[in-house]
């Protein structure tokens, strides 16, 4: 059995057996299980109609051995099927989780941070559904046609009773789902909203505790949470009332089979063994439906989680990649770009056209709220412009696979964001070697600061690593300069740096520019970069206006 288990479960699935093939294999195992189950009513018929009349103990022994063998084989097949379904559930769960996280990150680019937590909750719900008994119960539905054929052979009346019982239980299941689906969906939505609201308020613990606002926040949150729980309880109460009808249907099914069997027995058409076999087979035909109906909660939550994940996938679907434009000039081309803030009718920026050839560094200046960061996000391809396009060496930065364009971009956001892992892993973007990471750190003057860390480049750099703001910013700067990026975007890079750090930063930017990169810097001090920048793009003023001016100092140096 261990060899068969290895063949049917872990081995093929880990080697990439297609899920459709694995599902077909599970269906074949289910057919085998149900075929062995059919031996039970056959044995019952032989016992009641043969052994009890002939009182032949040898026959009883043979039938008992056959019954035991059938049970053992059925157990082996059920075990293999369960192992196969568990492996499928794990594989599907991992795939769903990966796609859900990717979609939630893309949705989060628009400013909505809640989908990530909700997506993980929905994936966990689906994994629980797939890892439970529901998939096996679905596959057990193959027993219905087999059982109905057997009942027809016993007598058409048994067939009619079984069909009516299946239809009744299926109708009850549909009624329960229809009566509770909306309530379950509303309850889940309300609960997720209240939990998300509370988590959002608790993200500022210093403010809540410092001003003593925690009791007031909890008082405002508690009624909403209670209301969400009451909606869930109402759905459960309605479902339990309908489940009582299911128990009545099961009792009515048993009475109908016994009554039909007794009537046929009196007429001499059936035997006691036939009647007992019909009772057993009718139960086998209707039990899968009854089990699926009684699991309405799992179905309702799983269906709602699936709908939410599908909606998230549609919102977070990546754009269709487009081929590079061969006629576009090299470098960065911002062509007739118009940008709107979320939900606003008036654009922040309209009709911006600017071409920066390789080896140019430009400053982006403007007042707070003018749209500098919004422009940088559009240049990076994180959000699409409402009009126009942004090309890097002819490639649309938004309509491209991020794995393709990511290594060609260096980016430092306003808040230095480091991931779980070591310093050298963060600088190397978790793919580069140690040498290139150290070289990038040297270019921005971060090498000495990293050397003073407890474990140097092997020190932890995640959110809980205890690094100072300046240390995080230096590491993030080194990551932006890692490799040979064609476009480097720095959003207020000098923030939090001392004089020596700023000097190293300016030297690193100049070196990247001279190496052929296009550099965009957002800063509130454009004059401080006059000897490095080739021009200044000023946003704001008479919004949605903009003004691009080349640096006379840099032009004179080139001449």
C-alpha positions as a Python dict, from the first residue, in 0.01 Angstrom:
ca = {
    (1, 'X'): (0, 0, 0),
    (2, 'X'): (290, 238, 70),
    (3, 'X'): (422, 199, -283),
    (4, 'X'): (80, 269, -430),
    (5, 'X'): (43, 571, -206),
    (6, 'X'): (373, 712, -328),
    (7, 'X'): (272, 660, -691),
    (8, 'X'): (-75, 809, -659),
    (9, 'X'): (-14, 1105, -431),
    (10, 'X'): (312, 1268, -342),
    (11, 'X'): (517, 1149, -639),
    (12, 'X'): (309, 1259, -940),
    (13, 'X'): (179, 1578, -783),
    (14, 'X'): (521, 1692, -671),
    (15, 'X'): (651, 1618, -1019),
    (16, 'X'): (386, 1847, -1165),
    (17, 'X'): (103, 1609, -1254),
    (18, 'X'): (-170, 1831, -1408),
    (19, 'X'): (-457, 1895, -1172),
    (20, 'X'): (-708, 1778, -1433),
    (21, 'X'): (-527, 1444, -1456),
    (22, 'X'): (-512, 1415, -1079),
    (23, 'X'): (-883, 1491, -1058),
    (24, 'X'): (-954, 1223, -1318),
    (25, 'X'): (-749, 979, -1112),
    (26, 'X'): (-952, 1070, -804),
    (27, 'X'): (-1271, 1008, -1003),
    (28, 'X'): (-1148, 661, -1103),
    (29, 'X'): (-1068, 583, -742),
    (30, 'X'): (-1418, 696, -644),
    (31, 'X'): (-1571, 465, -905),
    (32, 'X'): (-1366, 181, -759),
    (33, 'X'): (-1479, 266, -407),
    (34, 'X'): (-1845, 274, -506),
    (35, 'X'): (-1815, -48, -706),
    (36, 'X'): (-1685, -221, -395),
    (37, 'X'): (-1965, -65, -192),
    (38, 'X'): (-2212, -234, -427),
    (39, 'X'): (-2095, -569, -289),
    (40, 'X'): (-2262, -487, 44),
    (41, 'X'): (-2624, -516, -77),
    (42, 'X'): (-2531, -821, -282),
    (43, 'X'): (-2394, -991, 27),
    (44, 'X'): (-2703, -888, 222),
    (45, 'X'): (-2925, -1048, -42),
    (46, 'X'): (-2728, -1373, -29),
    (47, 'X'): (-2737, -1380, 351),
    (48, 'X'): (-3113, -1318, 380),
    (49, 'X'): (-3224, -1518, 78),
    (50, 'X'): (-2963, -1794, 83),
    (51, 'X'): (-2788, -1852, 413),
    (52, 'X'): (-3088, -1797, 639),
    (53, 'X'): (-3299, -2037, 433),
    (54, 'X'): (-3037, -2306, 373),
    (55, 'X'): (-2861, -2258, 710),
    (56, 'X'): (-2533, -2338, 532),
    (57, 'X'): (-2252, -2209, 755),
    (58, 'X'): (-1988, -2272, 489),
    (59, 'X'): (-2165, -2026, 262),
    (60, 'X'): (-2179, -1775, 546),
    (61, 'X'): (-1804, -1810, 603),
    (62, 'X'): (-1729, -1755, 233),
    (63, 'X'): (-1958, -1451, 222),
    (64, 'X'): (-1799, -1312, 537),
    (65, 'X'): (-1452, -1347, 387),
    (66, 'X'): (-1570, -1180, 65),
    (67, 'X'): (-1728, -901, 269),
    (68, 'X'): (-1403, -849, 465),
    (69, 'X'): (-1195, -841, 147),
    (70, 'X'): (-1432, -586, -8),
    (71, 'X'): (-1409, -369, 304),
    (72, 'X'): (-1028, -384, 301),
    (73, 'X'): (-1004, -296, -68),
    (74, 'X'): (-1254, -15, -22),
    (75, 'X'): (-1051, 117, 271),
    (76, 'X'): (-730, 112, 67),
    (77, 'X'): (-894, 299, -221),
    (78, 'X'): (-1046, 556, 17),
    (79, 'X'): (-707, 610, 178),
    (80, 'X'): (-540, 664, -158),
    (81, 'X'): (-815, 898, -267),
    (82, 'X'): (-791, 1097, 56),
    (83, 'X'): (-414, 1132, 15),
    (84, 'X'): (-456, 1240, -347),
    (85, 'X'): (-722, 1497, -259),
    (86, 'X'): (-511, 1633, 27),
    (87, 'X'): (-215, 1684, -208),
    (88, 'X'): (-444, 1851, -463),
    (89, 'X'): (-589, 2080, -196),
    (90, 'X'): (-243, 2184, -81),
    (91, 'X'): (-127, 2253, -435),
    (92, 'X'): (-440, 2449, -522),
    (93, 'X'): (-416, 2642, -196),
    (94, 'X'): (-59, 2749, -267),
    (95, 'X'): (-150, 2854, -621),
    (96, 'X'): (-453, 3049, -500),
    (97, 'X'): (-251, 3219, -229),
    (98, 'X'): (18, 3328, -474),
    (99, 'X'): (-232, 3468, -726),
    (100, 'X'): (-436, 3635, -452),
    (101, 'X'): (-131, 3808, -305),
    (102, 'X'): (-17, 3928, -648),
    (103, 'X'): (-364, 4065, -723),
    (104, 'X'): (-395, 4230, -380),
    (105, 'X'): (-59, 4400, -424),
    (106, 'X'): (-168, 4539, -761),
    (107, 'X'): (-495, 4659, -611),
    (108, 'X'): (-301, 4810, -321),
    (109, 'X'): (-113, 5031, -566),
    (110, 'X'): (-434, 5228, -600),
    (111, 'X'): (-431, 5306, -228),
    (112, 'X'): (-664, 5030, -105),
    (113, 'X'): (-471, 4833, 158),
    (114, 'X'): (-752, 4602, 277),
    (115, 'X'): (-760, 4343, -8),
    (116, 'X'): (-441, 4169, 109),
    (117, 'X'): (-582, 4069, 449),
    (118, 'X'): (-920, 3980, 301),
    (119, 'X'): (-757, 3776, 24),
    (120, 'X'): (-560, 3570, 275),
    (121, 'X'): (-880, 3511, 471),
    (122, 'X'): (-1063, 3399, 157),
    (123, 'X'): (-778, 3170, 55),
    (124, 'X'): (-777, 3015, 404),
    (125, 'X'): (-1152, 2956, 372),
    (126, 'X'): (-1112, 2786, 36),
    (127, 'X'): (-822, 2576, 161),
    (128, 'X'): (-1034, 2462, 453),
    (129, 'X'): (-1315, 2374, 213),
    (130, 'X'): (-1084, 2186, -26),
    (131, 'X'): (-905, 2011, 259),
    (132, 'X'): (-1230, 1891, 420),
    (133, 'X'): (-1473, 1622, 319),
    (134, 'X'): (-1650, 1824, 49),
    (135, 'X'): (-1428, 1712, -245),
    (136, 'X'): (-1469, 1348, -145),
    (137, 'X'): (-1846, 1394, -112),
    (138, 'X'): (-1856, 1546, -458),
    (139, 'X'): (-1669, 1250, -604),
    (140, 'X'): (-1903, 1013, -418),
    (141, 'X'): (-2185, 1146, -635),
    (142, 'X'): (-2076, 885, -889),
    (143, 'X'): (-2254, 637, -660),
    (144, 'X'): (-2592, 778, -762),
    (145, 'X'): (-2612, 638, -1119),
    (146, 'X'): (-2457, 308, -1006),
    (147, 'X'): (-2707, 273, -722),
    (148, 'X'): (-3004, 372, -941),
    (149, 'X'): (-2914, 108, -1201),
    (150, 'X'): (-2890, -153, -925),
    (151, 'X'): (-3228, -45, -781),
    (152, 'X'): (-3388, -61, -1127),
    (153, 'X'): (-3267, -420, -1158),
    (154, 'X'): (-3418, -500, -818),
    (155, 'X'): (-3752, -342, -910),
    (156, 'X'): (-3856, -17, -1089),
    (157, 'X'): (-4052, 97, -781),
    (158, 'X'): (-3734, 107, -574),
    (159, 'X'): (-3577, 312, -854),
    (160, 'X'): (-3867, 562, -844),
    (161, 'X'): (-3845, 597, -464),
    (162, 'X'): (-3468, 659, -481),
    (163, 'X'): (-3502, 917, -759),
    (164, 'X'): (-3770, 1106, -565),
    (165, 'X'): (-3552, 1097, -251),
    (166, 'X'): (-3253, 1236, -443),
    (167, 'X'): (-3464, 1514, -595),
    (168, 'X'): (-3615, 1603, -257),
    (169, 'X'): (-3274, 1629, -87),
    (170, 'X'): (-3130, 1823, -377),
    (171, 'X'): (-3423, 2066, -368),
    (172, 'X'): (-3376, 2112, 7),
    (173, 'X'): (-3009, 2182, -48),
    (174, 'X'): (-3090, 2445, -311),
    (175, 'X'): (-3350, 2597, -78),
    (176, 'X'): (-3103, 2618, 211),
    (177, 'X'): (-2841, 2776, -13),
    (178, 'X'): (-3085, 3027, -161),
    (179, 'X'): (-3229, 3118, 178),
    (180, 'X'): (-2892, 3165, 351),
    (181, 'X'): (-2640, 3269, 85),
    (182, 'X'): (-2724, 3638, 96),
    (183, 'X'): (-2727, 3642, 475),
    (184, 'X'): (-2394, 3463, 497),
    (185, 'X'): (-2242, 3700, 240),
    (186, 'X'): (-2367, 4009, 420),
    (187, 'X'): (-2249, 3874, 756),
    (188, 'X'): (-1901, 3795, 619),
    (189, 'X'): (-1875, 4136, 454),
    (190, 'X'): (-1987, 4317, 769),
    (191, 'X'): (-1748, 4117, 987),
    (192, 'X'): (-1455, 4180, 752),
    (193, 'X'): (-1538, 4550, 742),
    (194, 'X'): (-1551, 4582, 1120),
    (195, 'X'): (-1229, 4387, 1169),
    (196, 'X'): (-1054, 4593, 902),
    (197, 'X'): (-1179, 4915, 1061),
    (198, 'X'): (-1050, 4809, 1402),
    (199, 'X'): (-711, 4708, 1262),
    (200, 'X'): (-687, 5040, 1084),
    (201, 'X'): (-750, 5227, 1408),
    (202, 'X'): (-501, 5015, 1601),
    (203, 'X'): (-216, 5093, 1361),
    (204, 'X'): (-139, 5402, 1572),
    (205, 'X'): (-100, 5259, 1923),
    (206, 'X'): (105, 5555, 2050),
    (207, 'X'): (-176, 5795, 1964),
    (208, 'X'): (-448, 5571, 2112),
    (209, 'X'): (-266, 5508, 2437),
    (210, 'X'): (-107, 5850, 2464),
    (211, 'X'): (-438, 6037, 2434),
    (212, 'X'): (-644, 5768, 2608),
    (213, 'X'): (-857, 5708, 2299),
    (214, 'X'): (-861, 5326, 2312),
    (215, 'X'): (-1185, 5294, 2516),
    (216, 'X'): (-1364, 5536, 2283),
    (217, 'X'): (-1243, 5345, 1975),
    (218, 'X'): (-1360, 5013, 2120),
    (219, 'X'): (-1698, 5160, 2218),
    (220, 'X'): (-1753, 5276, 1860),
    (221, 'X'): (-1639, 4943, 1716),
    (222, 'X'): (-1822, 4699, 1946),
    (223, 'X'): (-2181, 4769, 1822),
    (224, 'X'): (-2075, 4718, 1460),
    (225, 'X'): (-1908, 4389, 1547),
    (226, 'X'): (-2209, 4269, 1744),
    (227, 'X'): (-2437, 4354, 1452),
    (228, 'X'): (-2217, 4149, 1217),
    (229, 'X'): (-2229, 3851, 1455),
    (230, 'X'): (-2606, 3881, 1480),
    (231, 'X'): (-2635, 3858, 1102),
    (232, 'X'): (-2428, 3542, 1107),
    (233, 'X'): (-2640, 3392, 1387),
    (234, 'X'): (-2958, 3473, 1194),
    (235, 'X'): (-2828, 3282, 893),
    (236, 'X'): (-2745, 2984, 1112),
    (237, 'X'): (-3089, 2985, 1274),
    (238, 'X'): (-3259, 2986, 935),
    (239, 'X'): (-3039, 2704, 810),
    (240, 'X'): (-3103, 2491, 1118),
    (241, 'X'): (-3476, 2527, 1066),
    (242, 'X'): (-3438, 2405, 709),
    (243, 'X'): (-3208, 2122, 819),
    (244, 'X'): (-3497, 1987, 1024),
    (245, 'X'): (-3675, 1930, 693),
    (246, 'X'): (-3375, 1728, 577),
    (247, 'X'): (-3405, 1497, 877),
    (248, 'X'): (-3775, 1455, 799),
    (249, 'X'): (-3687, 1374, 435),
    (250, 'X'): (-3444, 1103, 548),
    (251, 'X'): (-3710, 947, 772),
    (252, 'X'): (-3968, 966, 492),
    (253, 'X'): (-3720, 797, 255),
    (254, 'X'): (-3673, 504, 494),
    (255, 'X'): (-4048, 466, 544),
    (256, 'X'): (-4107, 476, 167),
    (257, 'X'): (-3847, 206, 96),
    (258, 'X'): (-3976, -19, 375),
    (259, 'X'): (-4335, 32, 264),
    (260, 'X'): (-4252, -37, -99),
    (261, 'X'): (-4052, -345, -4),
    (262, 'X'): (-4329, -477, 222),
    (263, 'X'): (-4588, -427, -53),
    (264, 'X'): (-4371, -612, -305),
    (265, 'X'): (-4297, -883, -48),
    (266, 'X'): (-4668, -942, 17),
    (267, 'X'): (-4730, -965, -357),
    (268, 'X'): (-4450, -1218, -386),
    (269, 'X'): (-4247, -997, -618),
    (270, 'X'): (-3960, -933, -377),
    (271, 'X'): (-3779, -1121, -103),
    (272, 'X'): (-3658, -1003, 238),
    (273, 'X'): (-3305, -990, 98),
    (274, 'X'): (-3418, -769, -189),
    (275, 'X'): (-3596, -534, 50),
    (276, 'X'): (-3285, -504, 275),
    (277, 'X'): (-3062, -453, -28),
    (278, 'X'): (-3295, -181, -158),
    (279, 'X'): (-3281, 2, 176),
    (280, 'X'): (-2902, -10, 176),
    (281, 'X'): (-2869, 96, -188),
    (282, 'X'): (-3119, 383, -154),
    (283, 'X'): (-2911, 514, 135),
    (284, 'X'): (-2595, 489, -76),
    (285, 'X'): (-2763, 686, -355),
    (286, 'X'): (-2891, 968, -134),
    (287, 'X'): (-2621, 992, 135),
    (288, 'X'): (-2375, 1197, -77),
    (289, 'X'): (-2648, 1454, -144),
    (290, 'X'): (-2744, 1463, 225),
    (291, 'X'): (-2382, 1515, 332),
    (292, 'X'): (-2335, 1798, 83),
    (293, 'X'): (-2656, 1964, 200),
    (294, 'X'): (-2559, 1945, 567),
    (295, 'X'): (-2232, 2119, 484),
    (296, 'X'): (-2409, 2432, 362),
    (297, 'X'): (-2194, 2655, 581),
    (298, 'X'): (-1874, 2537, 414),
    (299, 'X'): (-2038, 2571, 72),
    (300, 'X'): (-2171, 2919, 140),
    (301, 'X'): (-1845, 3052, 284),
    (302, 'X'): (-1639, 2881, 17),
    (303, 'X'): (-1858, 3016, -263),
    (304, 'X'): (-1842, 3367, -118),
    (305, 'X'): (-1464, 3343, -78),
    (306, 'X'): (-1435, 3228, -440),
    (307, 'X'): (-1646, 3520, -562),
    (308, 'X'): (-1436, 3766, -362),
    (309, 'X'): (-1113, 3620, -499),
    (310, 'X'): (-1246, 3634, -854),
    (311, 'X'): (-1345, 3997, -808),
    (312, 'X'): (-1001, 4071, -661),
    (313, 'X'): (-833, 3894, -953),
    (314, 'X'): (-1031, 4106, -1199),
    (315, 'X'): (-940, 4428, -1016),
    (316, 'X'): (-576, 4326, -986),
    (317, 'X'): (-535, 4172, -1330),
    (318, 'X'): (-204, 4280, -1485),
    (319, 'X'): (-221, 4478, -1808),
    (320, 'X'): (-166, 4299, -2134),
    (321, 'X'): (205, 4337, -2220),
    (322, 'X'): (290, 4522, -2538),
    (323, 'X'): (602, 4490, -2750),
    (324, 'X'): (862, 4770, -2737),
    (325, 'X'): (814, 5052, -2983),
    (326, 'X'): (1113, 5035, -3222),
    (327, 'X'): (1059, 5393, -3336),
    (328, 'X'): (1087, 5537, -2982),
    (329, 'X'): (1412, 5713, -2889),
    (330, 'X'): (1640, 5555, -2626),
    (331, 'X'): (1610, 5668, -2266),
    (332, 'X'): (1293, 5784, -2090),
    (333, 'X'): (1007, 5924, -2297),
    (334, 'X'): (707, 6080, -2119),
    (335, 'X'): (461, 6141, -2399),
    (336, 'X'): (147, 6357, -2356),
    (337, 'X'): (82, 6222, -2005),
    (338, 'X'): (-224, 6330, -1807),
    (339, 'X'): (-266, 6220, -1443),
    (340, 'X'): (-574, 6234, -1223),
    (341, 'X'): (-571, 6173, -847),
    (342, 'X'): (-810, 5891, -738),
    (343, 'X'): (-1172, 6007, -752),
    (344, 'X'): (-1090, 6357, -880),
    (345, 'X'): (-1220, 6504, -1203),
    (346, 'X'): (-950, 6770, -1237),
    (347, 'X'): (-607, 6640, -1341),
    (348, 'X'): (-293, 6700, -1139),
    (349, 'X'): (-89, 6708, -1455),
    (350, 'X'): (-195, 6743, -1818),
    (351, 'X'): (-12, 6700, -2148),
    (352, 'X'): (336, 6642, -2005),
    (353, 'X'): (587, 6554, -2276),
    (354, 'X'): (954, 6513, -2192),
    (355, 'X'): (1237, 6307, -2339),
    (356, 'X'): (1544, 6228, -2127),
    (357, 'X'): (1819, 6051, -2324),
    (358, 'X'): (2048, 5803, -2146),
    (359, 'X'): (2294, 5971, -1914),
    (360, 'X'): (2062, 6246, -1788),
    (361, 'X'): (1963, 6339, -1433),
    (362, 'X'): (1662, 6562, -1376),
    (363, 'X'): (1506, 6707, -1063),
    (364, 'X'): (1127, 6697, -1014),
    (365, 'X'): (1021, 6992, -802),
    (366, 'X'): (692, 7135, -678),
    (367, 'X'): (485, 7205, -370),
    (368, 'X'): (335, 6932, -154),
    (369, 'X'): (33, 6780, -326),
    (370, 'X'): (136, 6903, -669),
    (371, 'X'): (162, 6547, -801),
    (372, 'X'): (535, 6467, -786),
    (373, 'X'): (492, 6122, -631),
    (374, 'X'): (198, 6051, -862),
    (375, 'X'): (419, 6127, -1160),
    (376, 'X'): (695, 5901, -1032),
    (377, 'X'): (449, 5613, -990),
    (378, 'X'): (334, 5660, -1349),
    (379, 'X'): (695, 5674, -1472),
    (380, 'X'): (771, 5350, -1286),
    (381, 'X'): (463, 5186, -1438),
    (382, 'X'): (294, 5131, -1101),
    (383, 'X'): (-20, 5313, -1214),
    (384, 'X'): (-138, 5390, -1568),
    (385, 'X'): (-171, 5749, -1687),
    (386, 'X'): (-521, 5851, -1788),
    (387, 'X'): (-376, 5971, -2117),
    (388, 'X'): (-43, 5926, -2288),
    (389, 'X'): (231, 5675, -2217),
    (390, 'X'): (573, 5637, -2054),
    (391, 'X'): (845, 5448, -2242),
    (392, 'X'): (1183, 5327, -2118),
    (393, 'X'): (1403, 5246, -2417),
    (394, 'X'): (1083, 5201, -2618),
    (395, 'X'): (913, 4973, -2363),
    (396, 'X'): (587, 5087, -2202),
    (397, 'X'): (664, 5081, -1829),
    (398, 'X'): (305, 4992, -1735),
    (399, 'X'): (216, 4742, -2005),
    (400, 'X'): (505, 4506, -1942),
    (401, 'X'): (586, 4204, -1727),
    (402, 'X'): (729, 4343, -1403),
    (403, 'X'): (982, 4060, -1386),
    (404, 'X'): (1121, 4187, -1717),
    (405, 'X'): (1142, 4558, -1643),
    (406, 'X'): (1206, 4538, -1268),
    (407, 'X'): (1584, 4471, -1293),
    (408, 'X'): (1617, 4772, -1525),
    (409, 'X'): (1473, 5008, -1261),
    (410, 'X'): (1610, 5145, -936),
    (411, 'X'): (1357, 5297, -699),
    (412, 'X'): (1370, 5467, -361),
    (413, 'X'): (1024, 5565, -226),
    (414, 'X'): (970, 5836, 33),
    (415, 'X'): (960, 5576, 308),
    (416, 'X'): (1249, 5331, 289),
    (417, 'X'): (1089, 4987, 273),
    (418, 'X'): (1303, 4683, 349),
    (419, 'X'): (1186, 4322, 333),
    (420, 'X'): (1243, 4033, 571),
    (421, 'X'): (1594, 3906, 514),
    (422, 'X'): (1953, 4014, 554),
    (423, 'X'): (2102, 4345, 448),
    (424, 'X'): (2290, 4188, 159),
    (425, 'X'): (1976, 4008, 39),
    (426, 'X'): (1780, 4333, 37),
    (427, 'X'): (2049, 4521, -152),
    (428, 'X'): (2088, 4236, -402),
    (429, 'X'): (1708, 4216, -448),
    (430, 'X'): (1723, 3853, -328),
    (431, 'X'): (1875, 3748, -661),
    (432, 'X'): (2214, 3916, -693),
    (433, 'X'): (2547, 3794, -561),
    (434, 'X'): (2737, 3939, -263),
    (435, 'X'): (2992, 4119, -480),
    (436, 'X'): (2735, 4325, -670),
    (437, 'X'): (2553, 4411, -346),
    (438, 'X'): (2872, 4536, -180),
    (439, 'X'): (2958, 4737, -491),
    (440, 'X'): (2615, 4905, -484),
    (441, 'X'): (2659, 4988, -116),
    (442, 'X'): (2997, 5144, -184),
    (443, 'X'): (2852, 5361, -462),
    (444, 'X'): (2608, 5535, -224),
    (445, 'X'): (2843, 5548, 77),
    (446, 'X'): (2656, 5281, 273),
    (447, 'X'): (2943, 5034, 305),
    (448, 'X'): (3094, 5184, 620),
    (449, 'X'): (2755, 5221, 793),
    (450, 'X'): (2668, 4859, 713),
    (451, 'X'): (3006, 4747, 845),
    (452, 'X'): (2918, 4896, 1184),
    (453, 'X'): (2607, 4679, 1216),
    (454, 'X'): (2635, 4381, 1460),
    (455, 'X'): (2670, 4125, 1180),
    (456, 'X'): (2754, 4356, 893),
    (457, 'X'): (2589, 4259, 567),
    (458, 'X'): (2439, 3949, 733),
    (459, 'X'): (2238, 4162, 978),
    (460, 'X'): (1862, 4141, 965),
    (461, 'X'): (1697, 4424, 770),
    (462, 'X'): (1326, 4352, 811),
    (463, 'X'): (1071, 4583, 972),
    (464, 'X'): (1153, 4449, 1320),
    (465, 'X'): (1531, 4450, 1281),
    (466, 'X'): (1572, 4770, 1484),
    (467, 'X'): (1755, 4968, 1217),
    (468, 'X'): (1744, 5345, 1235),
    (469, 'X'): (1575, 5552, 970),
    (470, 'X'): (1910, 5661, 825),
    (471, 'X'): (2039, 5302, 811),
    (472, 'X'): (1727, 5182, 634),
    (473, 'X'): (1752, 5465, 384),
    (474, 'X'): (2116, 5391, 301),
    (475, 'X'): (2035, 5023, 244),
    (476, 'X'): (1736, 5116, 27),
    (477, 'X'): (1957, 5356, -172),
    (478, 'X'): (2210, 5080, -232),
    (479, 'X'): (1928, 4854, -352),
    (480, 'X'): (1811, 5125, -596),
    (481, 'X'): (2164, 5146, -741),
    (482, 'X'): (2214, 4769, -755),
    (483, 'X'): (2316, 4632, -1092),
    (484, 'X'): (2301, 4857, -1396),
    (485, 'X'): (1951, 5008, -1389),
    (486, 'X'): (1849, 5210, -1692),
    (487, 'X'): (1608, 5423, -1488),
    (488, 'X'): (1667, 5538, -1130),
    (489, 'X'): (1383, 5712, -945),
    (490, 'X'): (1461, 5865, -605),
    (491, 'X'): (1187, 6025, -398),
    (492, 'X'): (1350, 6271, -153),
    (493, 'X'): (1667, 6061, -126),
    (494, 'X'): (1856, 6301, 101),
    (495, 'X'): (1597, 6281, 381),
    (496, 'X'): (1750, 6146, 702),
    (497, 'X'): (2109, 6154, 573),
    (498, 'X'): (2394, 6348, 731),
    (499, 'X'): (2641, 6561, 536),
    (500, 'X'): (2872, 6270, 448),
    (501, 'X'): (2574, 6057, 344),
    (502, 'X'): (2444, 6332, 117),
    (503, 'X'): (2784, 6374, -43),
    (504, 'X'): (2807, 5999, -110),
    (505, 'X'): (2453, 6003, -251),
    (506, 'X'): (2537, 6287, -491),
    (507, 'X'): (2849, 6102, -602),
    (508, 'X'): (2649, 5782, -660),
    (509, 'X'): (2385, 5966, -864),
    (510, 'X'): (2652, 6133, -1076),
    (511, 'X'): (2822, 5797, -1136),
    (512, 'X'): (2494, 5631, -1237),
    (513, 'X'): (2416, 5921, -1471),
    (514, 'X'): (2761, 5903, -1630),
    (515, 'X'): (2714, 5525, -1674),
    (516, 'X'): (2411, 5593, -1897),
    (517, 'X'): (2119, 5575, -1655),
    (518, 'X'): (1826, 5818, -1656),
    (519, 'X'): (1784, 5960, -1303),
    (520, 'X'): (1475, 6136, -1166),
    (521, 'X'): (1499, 6298, -822),
    (522, 'X'): (1219, 6449, -620),
    (523, 'X'): (1356, 6711, -385),
    (524, 'X'): (1252, 7029, -210),
    (525, 'X'): (1599, 7173, -271),
    (526, 'X'): (1652, 7178, -650),
    (527, 'X'): (1937, 7425, -621),
    (528, 'X'): (2140, 7178, -415),
    (529, 'X'): (2149, 6945, -716),
    (530, 'X'): (2232, 7208, -977),
    (531, 'X'): (2582, 7068, -1036),
    (532, 'X'): (2447, 6713, -1081),
    (533, 'X'): (2107, 6758, -1249),
    (534, 'X'): (2072, 6835, -1618),
    (535, 'X'): (1735, 7003, -1573),
    (536, 'X'): (1440, 7070, -1348),
    (537, 'X'): (1079, 6965, -1408),
    (538, 'X'): (856, 7189, -1198),
    (539, 'X'): (501, 7069, -1135),
    (540, 'X'): (223, 7287, -1002),
    (541, 'X'): (164, 7653, -1007),
    (542, 'X'): (-136, 7702, -1231),
    (543, 'X'): (-240, 7336, -1202),
    (544, 'X'): (-231, 7121, -1399),
    (545, 'X'): (71, 7310, -1534),
    (546, 'X'): (434, 7206, -1560),
    (547, 'X'): (759, 7359, -1670),
    (548, 'X'): (1080, 7191, -1787),
    (549, 'X'): (1407, 7383, -1778),
    (550, 'X'): (1754, 7260, -1863),
    (551, 'X'): (2036, 7341, -1624),
    (552, 'X'): (2259, 7615, -1760),
    (553, 'X'): (2540, 7507, -1526),
    (554, 'X'): (2538, 7149, -1653),
    (555, 'X'): (2506, 7269, -2014),
    (556, 'X'): (2813, 7485, -1967),
    (557, 'X'): (3009, 7196, -1816),
    (558, 'X'): (2923, 6975, -2116),
    (559, 'X'): (3023, 7244, -2362),
}
